[in-house]
Amino acid sequence: QVQLVESGGGLVQAGGSLSLSCAASGRTFSSYAMGWFRQAPGKEREFVARISRGGGNTHYADSVKGRFTISRDNTKNTVYLQMNSLKPEDTAVYYCAADRGMVVTGLPQRYDYWGQGTQVTVSS
């Protein structure tokens, strides 16, 4: 079992930056690929980014490519999402998730554990 706790959300003006963190419990953090997802009111949860177990491979949604960076520190059991050049359409609750599987995927149902989410609001 893995417990995930996100932090770092808040209110920022368009064009600004935020850094999210997700701290994981347990000693098996490096056994999981990690993902970030987001969900805006009235919308489906959508994939944002994914990082492999060792951190060497990353994948991004087209909507955030070039603006967001996912990273992880397995010694601290933490995954990060650096968000730059934020836009009002980035406003959502952001969730981190852990995936035991070996297939690279952005499908939320393929992820095994989820955090409670952190709100990101970008004002215009």
mmCIF file of C-alpha atoms in Angstrom:
data_model
loop_
_atom_site.group_PDB
_atom_site.id
_atom_site.type_symbol
_atom_site.label_atom_id
_atom_site.label_comp_id
_atom_site.label_asym_id
_atom_site.label_seq_id
_atom_site.Cartn_x
_atom_site.Cartn_y
_atom_site.Cartn_z
ATOM 1 C CA GLN A 1 0.000 0.000 0.000
ATOM 2 C CA VAL A 2 1.192 3.489 -0.833
ATOM 3 C CA GLN A 3 -0.189 6.674 0.644
ATOM 4 C CA LEU A 4 0.288 9.880 -1.326
ATOM 5 C CA VAL A 5 0.012 13.442 -0.060
ATOM 6 C CA GLU A 6 0.165 16.410 -2.426
ATOM 7 C CA SER A 7 1.167 19.925 -1.470
ATOM 8 C CA GLY A 8 2.093 23.200 -3.095
ATOM 9 C CA GLY A 9 -1.141 24.261 -4.720
ATOM 10 C CA GLY A 10 -2.464 27.792 -4.524
ATOM 11 C CA LEU A 11 -3.507 30.900 -6.390
ATOM 12 C CA VAL A 12 -1.232 32.410 -9.037
ATOM 13 C CA GLN A 13 -1.583 34.921 -11.825
ATOM 14 C CA ALA A 14 -1.413 33.869 -15.440
ATOM 15 C CA GLY A 15 2.186 33.569 -16.549
ATOM 16 C CA GLY A 16 3.334 32.638 -13.069
ATOM 17 C CA SER A 17 4.776 29.432 -11.665
ATOM 18 C CA LEU A 18 3.940 26.867 -9.014
ATOM 19 C CA SER A 19 5.710 23.775 -7.795
ATOM 20 C CA LEU A 20 3.726 20.798 -6.566
ATOM 21 C CA SER A 21 5.095 17.993 -4.427
ATOM 22 C CA CYS A 22 3.738 14.548 -3.687
ATOM 23 C CA ALA A 23 5.179 12.658 -0.747
ATOM 24 C CA ALA A 24 4.753 8.890 -0.638
ATOM 25 C CA SER A 25 4.768 6.599 2.350
ATOM 26 C CA GLY A 26 6.407 3.203 2.387
ATOM 27 C CA ARG A 27 9.711 1.782 1.263
ATOM 28 C CA THR A 28 8.638 0.764 -2.238
ATOM 29 C CA PHE A 29 8.308 4.181 -3.849
ATOM 30 C CA SER A 30 10.889 3.368 -6.508
ATOM 31 C CA SER A 31 8.769 0.377 -7.570
ATOM 32 C CA TYR A 32 6.105 2.682 -8.975
ATOM 33 C CA ALA A 33 5.907 4.872 -11.996
ATOM 34 C CA MET A 34 4.307 8.128 -10.935
ATOM 35 C CA GLY A 35 1.833 10.369 -12.651
ATOM 36 C CA TRP A 36 0.170 13.736 -12.238
ATOM 37 C CA PHE A 37 -3.442 14.247 -13.262
ATOM 38 C CA ARG A 38 -5.848 17.143 -12.978
ATOM 39 C CA GLN A 39 -9.579 17.624 -12.850
ATOM 40 C CA ALA A 40 -11.412 20.848 -13.480
ATOM 41 C CA PRO A 41 -15.027 21.358 -12.361
ATOM 42 C CA GLY A 42 -17.418 19.517 -14.629
ATOM 43 C CA LYS A 43 -14.641 17.815 -16.559
ATOM 44 C CA GLU A 44 -13.077 14.382 -16.642
ATOM 45 C CA ARG A 45 -9.818 13.720 -14.853
ATOM 46 C CA GLU A 46 -7.040 14.161 -17.377
ATOM 47 C CA PHE A 47 -3.451 13.045 -17.649
ATOM 48 C CA VAL A 48 -0.760 15.678 -17.144
ATOM 49 C CA ALA A 49 2.594 13.900 -16.848
ATOM 50 C CA ARG A 50 4.250 10.606 -15.997
ATOM 51 C CA ILE A 51 7.727 9.605 -14.854
ATOM 52 C CA SER A 52 9.331 6.189 -14.853
ATOM 53 C CA ARG A 53 10.568 4.374 -11.772
ATOM 54 C CA GLY A 54 14.121 5.578 -12.103
ATOM 55 C CA GLY A 55 13.174 9.016 -13.429
ATOM 56 C CA GLY A 56 14.842 8.547 -16.784
ATOM 57 C CA ASN A 57 11.687 8.632 -18.900
ATOM 58 C CA THR A 58 8.956 11.231 -18.831
ATOM 59 C CA HIS A 59 5.766 11.802 -20.786
ATOM 60 C CA TYR A 60 3.546 14.867 -20.968
ATOM 61 C CA ALA A 61 0.140 15.843 -22.218
ATOM 62 C CA ASP A 62 0.389 18.089 -25.258
ATOM 63 C CA SER A 63 -1.357 20.867 -23.349
ATOM 64 C CA VAL A 64 1.491 21.165 -20.826
ATOM 65 C CA LYS A 65 4.511 20.130 -22.874
ATOM 66 C CA GLY A 66 7.265 22.726 -22.646
ATOM 67 C CA ARG A 67 5.681 24.385 -19.609
ATOM 68 C CA PHE A 68 5.525 21.634 -16.964
ATOM 69 C CA THR A 69 8.319 19.389 -15.723
ATOM 70 C CA ILE A 70 7.873 16.200 -13.731
ATOM 71 C CA SER A 71 10.720 14.872 -11.602
ATOM 72 C CA ARG A 72 11.257 12.561 -8.665
ATOM 73 C CA ASP A 73 13.660 11.973 -5.823
ATOM 74 C CA ASN A 74 13.549 8.334 -4.760
ATOM 75 C CA THR A 75 15.688 9.055 -1.692
ATOM 76 C CA LYS A 76 12.929 11.366 -0.452
ATOM 77 C CA ASN A 77 9.974 9.316 -1.739
ATOM 78 C CA THR A 78 8.729 12.419 -3.522
ATOM 79 C CA VAL A 79 7.563 13.332 -6.991
ATOM 80 C CA TYR A 80 7.379 16.931 -8.186
ATOM 81 C CA LEU A 81 5.578 18.929 -10.819
ATOM 82 C CA GLN A 82 7.110 22.266 -11.761
ATOM 83 C CA MET A 83 4.537 24.377 -13.569
ATOM 84 C CA ASN A 84 5.639 27.461 -15.488
ATOM 85 C CA SER A 85 3.836 29.899 -17.775
ATOM 86 C CA LEU A 86 0.555 28.982 -16.141
ATOM 87 C CA LYS A 87 -2.702 29.699 -17.935
ATOM 88 C CA PRO A 88 -6.241 30.079 -16.567
ATOM 89 C CA GLU A 89 -7.121 26.792 -18.270
ATOM 90 C CA ASP A 90 -4.606 25.052 -15.981
ATOM 91 C CA THR A 91 -6.972 25.701 -13.072
ATOM 92 C CA ALA A 92 -7.921 22.347 -11.548
ATOM 93 C CA VAL A 93 -7.395 20.015 -8.646
ATOM 94 C CA TYR A 94 -4.089 18.265 -9.238
ATOM 95 C CA TYR A 95 -3.582 14.663 -8.141
ATOM 96 C CA CYS A 96 -0.536 12.462 -8.020
ATOM 97 C CA ALA A 97 -0.896 8.746 -8.607
ATOM 98 C CA ALA A 98 1.235 5.612 -8.433
ATOM 99 C CA ASP A 99 1.266 2.878 -11.073
ATOM 100 C CA ARG A 100 2.593 -0.642 -10.450
ATOM 101 C CA GLY A 101 2.244 -1.570 -14.103
ATOM 102 C CA MET A 102 4.967 -1.637 -16.713
ATOM 103 C CA VAL A 103 3.012 -0.107 -19.581
ATOM 104 C CA VAL A 104 3.307 3.629 -20.081
ATOM 105 C CA THR A 105 -0.196 4.972 -19.797
ATOM 106 C CA GLY A 106 -2.151 8.122 -19.141
ATOM 107 C CA LEU A 107 -5.356 6.294 -18.302
ATOM 108 C CA PRO A 108 -6.433 7.099 -14.722
ATOM 109 C CA GLN A 109 -7.950 3.641 -14.230
ATOM 110 C CA ARG A 110 -4.517 2.052 -14.689
ATOM 111 C CA TYR A 111 -3.092 3.809 -11.641
ATOM 112 C CA ASP A 112 -3.302 2.029 -8.323
ATOM 113 C CA TYR A 113 -2.980 4.684 -5.645
ATOM 114 C CA TRP A 114 -4.069 8.315 -5.501
ATOM 115 C CA GLY A 115 -3.503 11.327 -3.343
ATOM 116 C CA GLN A 116 -6.271 13.592 -2.108
ATOM 117 C CA GLY A 117 -5.457 16.401 -4.531
ATOM 118 C CA THR A 118 -4.326 20.005 -4.262
ATOM 119 C CA GLN A 119 -6.103 22.991 -5.787
ATOM 120 C CA VAL A 120 -4.345 25.131 -8.382
ATOM 121 C CA THR A 121 -6.078 28.329 -9.444
ATOM 122 C CA VAL A 122 -4.690 30.566 -12.178
ATOM 123 C CA SER A 123 -6.248 34.006 -12.454
ATOM 124 C CA SER A 124 -6.317 35.970 -15.694
#
